[in-house]
Coordinates of C-alpha atoms in Angstrom, one line a residue:
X454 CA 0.0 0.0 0.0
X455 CA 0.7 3.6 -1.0
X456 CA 3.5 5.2 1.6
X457 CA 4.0 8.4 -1.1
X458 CA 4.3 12.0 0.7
X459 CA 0.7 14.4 -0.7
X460 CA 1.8 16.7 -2.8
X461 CA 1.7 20.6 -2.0
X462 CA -2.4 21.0 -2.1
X463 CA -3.2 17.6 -2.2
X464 CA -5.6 15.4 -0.5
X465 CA -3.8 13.0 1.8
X466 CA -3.9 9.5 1.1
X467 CA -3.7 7.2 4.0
X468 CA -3.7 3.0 4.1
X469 CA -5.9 3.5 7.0
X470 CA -7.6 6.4 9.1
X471 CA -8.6 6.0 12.6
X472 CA -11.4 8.0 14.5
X473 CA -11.3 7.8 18.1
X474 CA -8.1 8.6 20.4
X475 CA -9.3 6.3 22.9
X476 CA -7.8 2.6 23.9
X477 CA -9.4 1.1 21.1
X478 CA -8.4 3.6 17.9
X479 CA -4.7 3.9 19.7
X480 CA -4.4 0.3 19.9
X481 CA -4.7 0.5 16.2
X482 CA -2.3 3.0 15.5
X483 CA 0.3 1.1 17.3
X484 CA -0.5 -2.0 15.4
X485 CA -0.8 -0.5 12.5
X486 CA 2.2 1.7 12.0
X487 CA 3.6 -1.6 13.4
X488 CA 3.5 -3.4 10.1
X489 CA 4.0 -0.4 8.3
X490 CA 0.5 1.3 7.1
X491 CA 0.4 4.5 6.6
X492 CA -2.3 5.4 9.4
X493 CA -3.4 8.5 11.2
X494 CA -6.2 9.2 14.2
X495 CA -8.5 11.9 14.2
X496 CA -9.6 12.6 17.7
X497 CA -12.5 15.4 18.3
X498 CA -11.1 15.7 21.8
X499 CA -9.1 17.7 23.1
X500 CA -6.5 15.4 24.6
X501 CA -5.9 11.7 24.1
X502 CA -7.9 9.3 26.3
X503 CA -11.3 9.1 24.3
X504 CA -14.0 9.3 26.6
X505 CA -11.2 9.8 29.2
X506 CA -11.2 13.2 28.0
X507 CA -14.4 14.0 27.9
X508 CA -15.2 12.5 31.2
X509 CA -14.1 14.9 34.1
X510 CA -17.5 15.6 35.8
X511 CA -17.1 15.5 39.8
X512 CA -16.0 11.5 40.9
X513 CA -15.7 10.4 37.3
X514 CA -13.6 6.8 37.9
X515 CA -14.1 3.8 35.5
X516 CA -15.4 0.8 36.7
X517 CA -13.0 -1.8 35.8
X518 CA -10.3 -2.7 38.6
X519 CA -6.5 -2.6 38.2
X520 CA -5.1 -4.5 36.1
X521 CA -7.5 -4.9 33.9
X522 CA -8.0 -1.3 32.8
X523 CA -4.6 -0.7 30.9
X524 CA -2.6 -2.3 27.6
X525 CA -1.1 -5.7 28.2
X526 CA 2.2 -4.3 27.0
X527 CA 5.1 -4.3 29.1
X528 CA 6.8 -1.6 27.7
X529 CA 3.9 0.5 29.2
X530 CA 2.9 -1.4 32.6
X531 CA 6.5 -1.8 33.7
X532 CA 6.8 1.4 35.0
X533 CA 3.7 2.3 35.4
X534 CA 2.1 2.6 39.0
X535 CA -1.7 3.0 39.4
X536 CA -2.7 4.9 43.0
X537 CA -6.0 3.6 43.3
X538 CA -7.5 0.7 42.7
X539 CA -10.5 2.0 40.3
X540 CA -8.5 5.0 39.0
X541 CA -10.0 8.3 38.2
X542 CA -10.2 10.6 35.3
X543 CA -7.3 12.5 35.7
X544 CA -5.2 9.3 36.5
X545 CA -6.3 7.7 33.3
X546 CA -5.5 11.4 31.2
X547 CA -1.8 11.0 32.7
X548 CA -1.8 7.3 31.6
X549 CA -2.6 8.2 28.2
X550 CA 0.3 10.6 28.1
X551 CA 2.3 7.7 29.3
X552 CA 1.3 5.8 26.6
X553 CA 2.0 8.5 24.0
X554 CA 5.6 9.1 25.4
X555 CA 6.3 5.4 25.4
X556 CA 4.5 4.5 21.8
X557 CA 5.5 7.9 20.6
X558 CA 1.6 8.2 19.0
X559 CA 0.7 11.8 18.8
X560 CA 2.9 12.6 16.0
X561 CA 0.0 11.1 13.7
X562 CA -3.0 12.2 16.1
X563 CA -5.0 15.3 14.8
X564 CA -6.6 16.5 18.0
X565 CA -9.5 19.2 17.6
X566 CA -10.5 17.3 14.8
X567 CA -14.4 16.4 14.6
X568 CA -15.1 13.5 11.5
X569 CA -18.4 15.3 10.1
X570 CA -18.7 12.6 7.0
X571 CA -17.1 9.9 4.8
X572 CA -18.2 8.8 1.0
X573 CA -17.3 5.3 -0.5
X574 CA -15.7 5.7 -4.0
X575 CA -16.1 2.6 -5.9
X576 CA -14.0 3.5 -8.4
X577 CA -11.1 3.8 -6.6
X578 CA -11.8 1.8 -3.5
X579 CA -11.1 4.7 -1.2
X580 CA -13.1 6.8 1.7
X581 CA -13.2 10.6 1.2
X582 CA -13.2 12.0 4.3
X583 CA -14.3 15.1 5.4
X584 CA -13.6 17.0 9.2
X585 CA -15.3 19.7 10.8
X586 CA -13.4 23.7 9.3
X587 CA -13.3 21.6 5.7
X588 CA -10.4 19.1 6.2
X589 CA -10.3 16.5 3.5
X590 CA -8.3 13.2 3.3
X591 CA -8.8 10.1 1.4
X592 CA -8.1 6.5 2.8
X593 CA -8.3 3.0 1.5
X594 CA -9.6 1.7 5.0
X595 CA -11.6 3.6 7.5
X596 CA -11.7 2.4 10.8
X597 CA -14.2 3.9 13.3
X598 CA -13.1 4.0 17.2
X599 CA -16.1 5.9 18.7
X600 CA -16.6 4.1 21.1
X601 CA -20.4 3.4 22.9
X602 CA -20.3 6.6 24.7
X603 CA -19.7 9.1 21.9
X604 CA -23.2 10.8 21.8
X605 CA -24.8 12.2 24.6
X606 CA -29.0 11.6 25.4
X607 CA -30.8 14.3 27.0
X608 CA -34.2 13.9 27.0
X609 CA -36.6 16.7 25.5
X610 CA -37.2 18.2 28.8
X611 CA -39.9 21.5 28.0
X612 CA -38.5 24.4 29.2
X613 CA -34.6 23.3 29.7
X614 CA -33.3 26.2 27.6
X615 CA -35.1 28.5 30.1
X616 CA -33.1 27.8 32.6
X617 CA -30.8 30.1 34.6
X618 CA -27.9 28.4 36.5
X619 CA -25.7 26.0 35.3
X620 CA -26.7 23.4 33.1
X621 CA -24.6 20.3 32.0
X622 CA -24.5 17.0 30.8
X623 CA -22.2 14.7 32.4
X624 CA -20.2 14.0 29.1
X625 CA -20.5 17.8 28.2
X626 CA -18.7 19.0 31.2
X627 CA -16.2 22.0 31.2
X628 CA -13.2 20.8 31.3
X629 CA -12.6 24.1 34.1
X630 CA -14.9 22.5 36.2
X631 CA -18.2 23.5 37.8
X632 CA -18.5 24.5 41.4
X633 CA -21.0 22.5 43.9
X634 CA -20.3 23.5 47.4
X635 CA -22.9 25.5 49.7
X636 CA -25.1 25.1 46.2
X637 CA -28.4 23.8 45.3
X638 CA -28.0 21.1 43.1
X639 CA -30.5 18.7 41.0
X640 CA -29.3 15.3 39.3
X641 CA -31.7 13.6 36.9
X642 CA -30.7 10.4 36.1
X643 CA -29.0 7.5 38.3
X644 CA -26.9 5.6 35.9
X645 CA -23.2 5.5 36.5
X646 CA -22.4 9.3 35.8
X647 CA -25.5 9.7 38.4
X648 CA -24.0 8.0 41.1
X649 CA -20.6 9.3 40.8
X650 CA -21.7 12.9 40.7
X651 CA -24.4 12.7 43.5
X652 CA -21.7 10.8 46.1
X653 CA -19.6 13.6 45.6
X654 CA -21.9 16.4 45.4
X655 CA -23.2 15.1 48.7
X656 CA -20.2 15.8 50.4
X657 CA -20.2 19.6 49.8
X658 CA -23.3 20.8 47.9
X659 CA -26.6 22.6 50.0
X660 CA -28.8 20.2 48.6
X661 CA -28.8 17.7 46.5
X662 CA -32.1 16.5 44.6
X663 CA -32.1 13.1 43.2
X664 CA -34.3 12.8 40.2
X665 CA -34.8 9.2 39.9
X666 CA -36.8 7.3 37.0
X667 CA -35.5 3.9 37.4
X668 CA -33.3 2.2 40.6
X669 CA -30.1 1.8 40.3
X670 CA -28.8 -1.9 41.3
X671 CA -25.6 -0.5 42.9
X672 CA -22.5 -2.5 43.5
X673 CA -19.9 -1.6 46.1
X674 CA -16.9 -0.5 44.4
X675 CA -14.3 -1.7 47.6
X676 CA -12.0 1.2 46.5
X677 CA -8.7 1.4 47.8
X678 CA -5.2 2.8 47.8
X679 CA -2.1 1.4 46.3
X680 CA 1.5 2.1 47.4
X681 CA 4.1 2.0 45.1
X682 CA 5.4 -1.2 46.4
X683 CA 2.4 -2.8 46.2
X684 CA 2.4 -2.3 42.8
X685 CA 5.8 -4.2 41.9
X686 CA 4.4 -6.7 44.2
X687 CA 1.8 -7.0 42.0
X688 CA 3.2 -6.7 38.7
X689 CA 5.0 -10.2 39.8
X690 CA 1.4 -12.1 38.5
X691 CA 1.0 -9.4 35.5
X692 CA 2.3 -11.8 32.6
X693 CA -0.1 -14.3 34.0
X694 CA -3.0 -12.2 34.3
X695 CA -2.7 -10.4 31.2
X696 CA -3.3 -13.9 29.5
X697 CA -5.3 -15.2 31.3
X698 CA -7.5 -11.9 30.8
X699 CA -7.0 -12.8 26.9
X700 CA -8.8 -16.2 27.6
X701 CA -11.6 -15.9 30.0
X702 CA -15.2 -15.4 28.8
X703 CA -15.6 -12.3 30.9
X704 CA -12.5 -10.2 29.5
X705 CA -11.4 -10.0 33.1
X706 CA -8.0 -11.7 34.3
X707 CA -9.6 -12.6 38.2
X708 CA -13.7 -12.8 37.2
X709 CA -15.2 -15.6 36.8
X710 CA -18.1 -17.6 37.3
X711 CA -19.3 -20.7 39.0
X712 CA -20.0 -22.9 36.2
X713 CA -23.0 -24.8 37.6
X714 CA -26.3 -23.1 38.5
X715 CA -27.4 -21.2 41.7
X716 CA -30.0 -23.4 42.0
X717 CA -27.9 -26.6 42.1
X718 CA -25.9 -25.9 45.4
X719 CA -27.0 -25.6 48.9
X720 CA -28.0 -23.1 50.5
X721 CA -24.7 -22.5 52.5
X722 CA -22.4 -22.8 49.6
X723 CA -24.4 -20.2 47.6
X724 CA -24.8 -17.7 50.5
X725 CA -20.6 -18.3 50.4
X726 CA -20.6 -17.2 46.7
X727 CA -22.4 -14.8 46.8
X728 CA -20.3 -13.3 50.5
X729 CA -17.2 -13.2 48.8
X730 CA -18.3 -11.9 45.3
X731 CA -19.4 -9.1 47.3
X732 CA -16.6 -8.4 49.8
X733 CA -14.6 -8.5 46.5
X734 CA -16.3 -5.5 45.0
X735 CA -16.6 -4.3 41.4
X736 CA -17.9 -6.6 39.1
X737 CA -17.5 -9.9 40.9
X738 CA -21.0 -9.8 42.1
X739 CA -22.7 -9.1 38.5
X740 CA -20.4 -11.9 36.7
X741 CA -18.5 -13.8 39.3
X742 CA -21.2 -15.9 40.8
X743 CA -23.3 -18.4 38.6
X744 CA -23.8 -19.3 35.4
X745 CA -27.0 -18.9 35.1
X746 CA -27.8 -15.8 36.9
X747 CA -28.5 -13.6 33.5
X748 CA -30.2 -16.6 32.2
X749 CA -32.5 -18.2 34.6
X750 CA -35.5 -15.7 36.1
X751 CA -35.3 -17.8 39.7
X752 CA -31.2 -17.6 39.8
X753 CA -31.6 -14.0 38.9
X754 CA -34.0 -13.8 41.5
X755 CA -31.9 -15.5 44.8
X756 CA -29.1 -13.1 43.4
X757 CA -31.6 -9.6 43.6
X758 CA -32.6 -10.7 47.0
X759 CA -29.1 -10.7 47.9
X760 CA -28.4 -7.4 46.9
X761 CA -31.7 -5.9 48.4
X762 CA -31.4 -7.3 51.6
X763 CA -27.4 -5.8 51.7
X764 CA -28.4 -2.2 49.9
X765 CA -31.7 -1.8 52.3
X766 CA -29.7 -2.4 55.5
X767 CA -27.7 1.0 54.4
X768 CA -31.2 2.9 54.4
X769 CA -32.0 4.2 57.5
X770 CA -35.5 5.5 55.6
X771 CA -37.6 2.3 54.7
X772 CA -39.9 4.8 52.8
X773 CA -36.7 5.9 51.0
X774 CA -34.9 2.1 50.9
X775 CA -38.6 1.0 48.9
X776 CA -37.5 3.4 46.2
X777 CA -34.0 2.8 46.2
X778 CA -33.8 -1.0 46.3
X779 CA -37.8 -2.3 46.1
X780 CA -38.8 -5.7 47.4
X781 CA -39.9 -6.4 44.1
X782 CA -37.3 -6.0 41.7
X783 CA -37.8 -3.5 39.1
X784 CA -36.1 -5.6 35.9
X785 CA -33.9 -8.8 36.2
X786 CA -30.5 -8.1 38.3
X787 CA -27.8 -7.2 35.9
X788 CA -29.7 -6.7 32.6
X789 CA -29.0 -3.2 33.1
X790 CA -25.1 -2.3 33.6
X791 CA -25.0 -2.2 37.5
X792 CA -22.5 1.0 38.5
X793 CA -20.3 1.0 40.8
X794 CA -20.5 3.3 44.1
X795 CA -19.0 4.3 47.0
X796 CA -21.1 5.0 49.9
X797 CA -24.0 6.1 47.1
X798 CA -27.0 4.5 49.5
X799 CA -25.7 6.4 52.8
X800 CA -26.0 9.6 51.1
X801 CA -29.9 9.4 51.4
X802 CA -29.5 9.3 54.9
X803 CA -28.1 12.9 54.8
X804 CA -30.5 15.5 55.7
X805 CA -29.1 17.9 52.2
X806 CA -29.9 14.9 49.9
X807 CA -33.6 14.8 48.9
X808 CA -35.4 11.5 46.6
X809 CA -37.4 12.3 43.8
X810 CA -39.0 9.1 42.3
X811 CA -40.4 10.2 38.8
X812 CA -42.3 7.1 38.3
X813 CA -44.6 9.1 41.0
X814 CA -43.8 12.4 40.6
X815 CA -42.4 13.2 37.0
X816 CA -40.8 16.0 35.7
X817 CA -43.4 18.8 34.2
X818 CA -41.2 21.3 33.1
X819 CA -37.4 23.0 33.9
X820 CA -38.1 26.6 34.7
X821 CA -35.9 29.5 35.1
X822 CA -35.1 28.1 38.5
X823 CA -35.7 24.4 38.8
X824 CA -37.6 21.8 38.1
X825 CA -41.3 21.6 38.4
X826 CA -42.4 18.2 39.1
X827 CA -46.2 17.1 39.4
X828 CA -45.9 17.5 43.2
X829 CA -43.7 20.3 44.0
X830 CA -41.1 22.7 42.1
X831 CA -37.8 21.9 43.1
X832 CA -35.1 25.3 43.2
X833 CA -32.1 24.6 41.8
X834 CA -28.7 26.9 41.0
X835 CA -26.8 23.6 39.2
X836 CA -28.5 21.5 37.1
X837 CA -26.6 18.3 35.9
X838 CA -28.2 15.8 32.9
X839 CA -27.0 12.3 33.6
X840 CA -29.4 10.8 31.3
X841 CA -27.0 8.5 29.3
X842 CA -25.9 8.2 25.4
X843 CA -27.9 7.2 22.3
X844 CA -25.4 4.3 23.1
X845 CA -23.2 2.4 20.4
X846 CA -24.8 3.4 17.3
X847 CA -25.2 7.0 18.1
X848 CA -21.2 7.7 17.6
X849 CA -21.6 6.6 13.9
X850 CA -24.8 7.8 12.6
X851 CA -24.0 11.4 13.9
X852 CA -21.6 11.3 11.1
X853 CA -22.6 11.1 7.7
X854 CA -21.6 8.0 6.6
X855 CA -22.0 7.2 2.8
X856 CA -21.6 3.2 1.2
X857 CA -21.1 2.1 -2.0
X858 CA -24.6 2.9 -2.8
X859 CA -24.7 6.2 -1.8
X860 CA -27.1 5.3 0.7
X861 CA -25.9 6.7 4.3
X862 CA -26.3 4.8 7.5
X863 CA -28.5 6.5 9.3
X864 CA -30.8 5.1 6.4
X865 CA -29.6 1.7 6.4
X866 CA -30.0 1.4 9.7
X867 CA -33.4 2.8 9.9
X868 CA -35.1 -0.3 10.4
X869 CA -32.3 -1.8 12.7
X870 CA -28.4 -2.8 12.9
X871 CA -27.1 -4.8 10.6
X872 CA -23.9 -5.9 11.0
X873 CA -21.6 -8.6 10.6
X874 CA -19.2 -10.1 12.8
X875 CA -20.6 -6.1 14.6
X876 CA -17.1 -4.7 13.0
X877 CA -18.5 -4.7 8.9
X878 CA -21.6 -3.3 7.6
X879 CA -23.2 -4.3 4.2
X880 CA -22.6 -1.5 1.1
X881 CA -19.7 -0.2 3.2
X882 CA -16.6 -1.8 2.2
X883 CA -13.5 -0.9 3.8
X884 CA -15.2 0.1 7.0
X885 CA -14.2 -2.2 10.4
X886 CA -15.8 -0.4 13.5
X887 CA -14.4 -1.6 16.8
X888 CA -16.1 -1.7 20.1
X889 CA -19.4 -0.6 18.2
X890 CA -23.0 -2.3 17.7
X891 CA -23.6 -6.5 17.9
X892 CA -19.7 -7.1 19.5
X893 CA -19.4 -7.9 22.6
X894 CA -18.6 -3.9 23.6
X895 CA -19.4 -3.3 27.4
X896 CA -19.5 -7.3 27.6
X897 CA -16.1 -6.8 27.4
X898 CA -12.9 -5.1 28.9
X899 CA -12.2 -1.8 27.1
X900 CA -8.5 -2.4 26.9
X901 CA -8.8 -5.9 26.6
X902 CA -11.2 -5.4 23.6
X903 CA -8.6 -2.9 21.8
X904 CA -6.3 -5.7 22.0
X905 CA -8.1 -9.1 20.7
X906 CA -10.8 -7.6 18.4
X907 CA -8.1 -4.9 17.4
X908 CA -5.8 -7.6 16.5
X909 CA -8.0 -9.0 14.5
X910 CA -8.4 -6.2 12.4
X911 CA -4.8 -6.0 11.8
X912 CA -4.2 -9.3 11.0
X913 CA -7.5 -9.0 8.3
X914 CA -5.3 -5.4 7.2
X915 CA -2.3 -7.1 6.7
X916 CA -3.6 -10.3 4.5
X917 CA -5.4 -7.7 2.0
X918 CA -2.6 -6.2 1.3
X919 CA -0.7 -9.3 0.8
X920 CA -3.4 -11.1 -1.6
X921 CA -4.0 -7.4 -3.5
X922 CA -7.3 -7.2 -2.3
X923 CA -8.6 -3.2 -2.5
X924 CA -12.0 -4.2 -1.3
X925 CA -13.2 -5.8 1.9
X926 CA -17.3 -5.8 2.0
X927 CA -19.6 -8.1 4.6
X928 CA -22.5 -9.4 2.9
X929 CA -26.1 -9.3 3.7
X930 CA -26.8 -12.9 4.2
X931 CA -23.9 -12.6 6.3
X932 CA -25.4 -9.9 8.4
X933 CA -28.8 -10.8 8.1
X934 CA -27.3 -15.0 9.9
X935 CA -25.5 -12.5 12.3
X936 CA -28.7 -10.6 13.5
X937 CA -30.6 -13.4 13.6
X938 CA -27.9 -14.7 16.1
X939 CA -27.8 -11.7 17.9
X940 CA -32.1 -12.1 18.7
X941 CA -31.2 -15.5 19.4
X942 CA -28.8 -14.6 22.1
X943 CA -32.1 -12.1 23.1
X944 CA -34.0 -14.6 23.7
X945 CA -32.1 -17.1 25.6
X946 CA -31.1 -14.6 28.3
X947 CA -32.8 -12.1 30.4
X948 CA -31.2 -8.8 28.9
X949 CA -34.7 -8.2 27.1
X950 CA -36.2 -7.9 29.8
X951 CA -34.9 -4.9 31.2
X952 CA -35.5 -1.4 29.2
X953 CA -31.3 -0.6 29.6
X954 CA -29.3 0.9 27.0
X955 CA -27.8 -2.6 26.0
X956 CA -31.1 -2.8 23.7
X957 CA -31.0 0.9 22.6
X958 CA -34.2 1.2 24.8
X959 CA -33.3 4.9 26.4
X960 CA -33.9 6.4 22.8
X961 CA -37.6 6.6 21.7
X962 CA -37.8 4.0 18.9
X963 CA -34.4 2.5 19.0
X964 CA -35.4 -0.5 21.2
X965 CA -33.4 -3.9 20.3
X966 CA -30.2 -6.1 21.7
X967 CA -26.9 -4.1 20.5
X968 CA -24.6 -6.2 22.0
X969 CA -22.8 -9.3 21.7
X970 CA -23.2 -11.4 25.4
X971 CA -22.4 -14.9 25.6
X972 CA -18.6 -14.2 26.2
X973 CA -16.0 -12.7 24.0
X974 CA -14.5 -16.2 23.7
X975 CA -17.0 -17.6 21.5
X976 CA -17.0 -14.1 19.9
X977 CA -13.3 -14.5 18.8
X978 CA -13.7 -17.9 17.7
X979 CA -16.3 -16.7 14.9
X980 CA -14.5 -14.0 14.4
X981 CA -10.9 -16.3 13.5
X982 CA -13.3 -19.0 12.0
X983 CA -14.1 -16.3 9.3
X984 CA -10.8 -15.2 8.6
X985 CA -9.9 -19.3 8.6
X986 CA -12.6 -19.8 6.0
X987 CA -10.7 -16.8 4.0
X988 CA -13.0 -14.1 5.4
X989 CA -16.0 -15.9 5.3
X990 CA -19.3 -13.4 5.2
X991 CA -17.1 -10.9 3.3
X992 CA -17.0 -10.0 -0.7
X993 CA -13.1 -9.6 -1.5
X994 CA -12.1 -7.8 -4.5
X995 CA -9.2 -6.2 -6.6
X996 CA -9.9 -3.7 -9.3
X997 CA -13.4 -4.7 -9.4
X998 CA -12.9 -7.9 -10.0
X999 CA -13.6 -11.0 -7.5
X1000 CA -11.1 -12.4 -5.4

């Protein structure tokens, strides 16, 4: 593939072109430039990190514990020491400038640099692409890294514009920072952005005023410190836990599940599963305990019961606790993401946090100073919109995305996602999206992701350009036997049954499985049985010609 310099006034022409600075679209840059593509990233940040840029609202932290959260690469742990156990934003910004100075990446990162569209030319097997102030380059693959995250939600509230004080969404927030101490301070939404802001917001606002739709099923994070010699001690197991993280259904090097049902054991043994799954913290309680808990309605159930009966006990209002963790539950445990939180439940016990269950008492209109609710009008001076993403799809259809047809895929996805393998789309050749729609995604690992499906990418890169292939398109029957899969997977577990942003159901009319769950193992092997098969469920061509 072409390595020639654009001439003065030229378009660039690239082998590939990346959008996303995150873990995933650095991964390929790395990997790329590796085997000698001519690649570059366009990053609408601005920053490396991805979301990690974007994300700075008060307690922002990601969810997945040390060591999972980082590159396998030694060159970059080695001398790398994380200080907390689920690091925060700013941690995670100077690990991505770690990573730059190791991998030496930003020299072919444009920051500032928003991808508005991109047109298929099938005469000369090429993407045009164009960036936000008229930018223009052409590449031969485009490889979309926008992760699930990339488009903020916020519902059509009447009256938002009207208000007054300070009004953000969590993935919109100044990067300066908004004060929230000795001020009033509303927070619709409870998902994970919810629950990070309102813990800290807690600690020094006036008032806080929760505006809850739907409960959040809460884990305990178990948060801690790490010392800088408890690092090296723990980079001792690294090599093993970076492979085994490779392997395990879960993405996660110390996670994972009883293989036999919760309903098979005793009593004891399960209350013993379920005890230290919990004392662990993070995830271990939504996928280290059985089998069958996302699949079975009673295992689901003896887990739920579990957590309600812990979460309640942190209540001290059982008015309040009926809201915030029901005896009912309101959808099956863990078909919605569970967040992470840190001391979340004993902020209700605080006389300056106030509950607001919408399912009650919904929102009427934002005012000038508040929100009016059915009930009562609620005064406000900061107003914070945790209300979530038009998740995985959103980041691609918000640019304008043209296949071979002309067609763009906003309309080709009008009826639904189609996808195969959820990295190629049919009529846009020379398009692999990674960590997007019907892949495994938040099933899996960010970093862990970048590495196994990114490789896979690569490695499909690298045997086009060895056989002369110019064209790499998935087919419909293959994305039509690939959705069918997907509803499959639907209907065998109990994701459906939970309105979550896993089935798109947060945006009105979008409601279906985008996600791949069963485990990214049996994700990978279709993924190498294809490129086994040479790239079964694809059209490869040269010059127009079959291949």
């Amino acid at each position: 593939m072409s390595q020639q310099t654009p001439l003065p006034g030229s378009i660039e022409t690239l082998d590939a072109l990346v959008i996303g600075a995150g873990f995933h679209g650095l991964y390929q840059l790395y990997r790329l430039r590796e085997r000698g593509f001519r690649v570059r990233v366009l990053e609408a940040g601005g920053d490396l990190g991805g979301i990690w840029w974007w994300n700075c609202y008060p307690g922002a932290r990601v969810d997945s514990h040390v060591p999972n959260y980082e590159y396998s690469l030694e060159t970059l742990w080695r001398d790398w020491h994380w200080s907390e156990r689920f690091p925060g934003w700013d941690e995670l910004r100077r690990y991505f400038h770690h990573v730059d100075a190791k991998l030496d990446l930003s020299r072919d990162v444009r920051l500032n640099t928003r991808v508005t569209a991109a047109r298929f030319d099938p005469a000369s097997d090429h993407w045009l692409v164009e960036t936000q102030g008229g930018g223009r380059l052409r590449t031969r693959f485009l490889i979309p890294c926008t992760g699930f995250a990339a488009k903020a939600y916020v519902p059509d509230f009447p009256g938002l514009d009207t208000f007054e004080g300070d009004c953000h969404h969590t993935a919109h927030w100044p990067q300066a920072g908004v004060p929230l101490a000795g001020r009033r301070v509303g927070v619709i939404g409870t998902g994970a952005s919810g629950v990070q802001v309102i813990q800290e917001a807690a600690k020094e606002a006036a008032q806080v005023t929760v505006f809850q739709r739907t409960p959040m099923l809460a884990l305990p994070m178990r948060q801690r410190r790490y010392t800088i010699t408890e690092q090296l001690a723990m980079k001792r197991d690294y090599p093993e836990q970076f492979e085994r993280r490779r392997t395990t259904q879960s993405s996660y090097c110390d996670i994972v599940a009883d293989p036999r049902s919760a309903l098979e054991v005793s009593d004891a043994e399960r209350r013993q599963r379920f005890d230290d799954a919990w004392q662990k913290g993070g995830f271990h309680f939504w996928a280290g305990t059985f089998s069958d808990v996302l699949m079975s309605l009673e295992a689901n159930r003896l887990a739920y019961d579990y957590w309600r009966d812990q979460t309640r006990a942190r209540i001290h209002d059982p008015s309040v606790a009926d809201i915030l963790a029901p005896m009912e539950p309101p959808h099956p445990f863990g078909a919605k993401r569970p967040s992470l939180e840190q001391g979340y439940y004993e902020c209700f016990n605080q006389p300056n946090v106030a509950l607001v269950d919408l399912r009650a008492d919904p929102i009427k209109t934002v005012t000038a100073t508040g929100v009016q609710t059915a009930a009562a009008h609620h005064d406000l001076d900061v107003l914070v919109l945790a209300t979530g993403f038009d998740a995985s799809t959103g980041g691609l259809t918000a640019i304008d995305l043209r296949g071979r047809s002309g067609r763009s895929l906003k309309q080709a996805w009008a009826d639904g996602v189609k996808t195969h393998l959820g990295m190629a789309i049919p009529d846009f050749p020379n398009l692999l999206m990674l960590y997007g729609p019907q892949s495994p995604t938040a099933f899996c690992n960010g970093p862990t992701c970048a590495e196994l499906q990114g490789d896979w990418v690569v490695e499909c890169l690298e045997h086009l350009r060895q056989h002369g292939v110019t064209r790499l398109e998935a087919t419909g029957e293959a994305a039509d036997v690939w959705g069918r899969h997907i509803d499959e997977i639907e209907a065998r577990t109990l994701l459906g049954q939970a309105d979550s942003w896993y089935m798109g159901a947060n945006i009105p009319g979008k409601r279906r499985q985008l996600l791949y769950h069963p485990g990214v193992q049996e994700y990978l092997a279709m993924c190498r049985d294809s490129a086994a098969r040479g790239y079964a469920g694809f059209t490869l061509s040269a010059a127009g010609a079959s291949a």
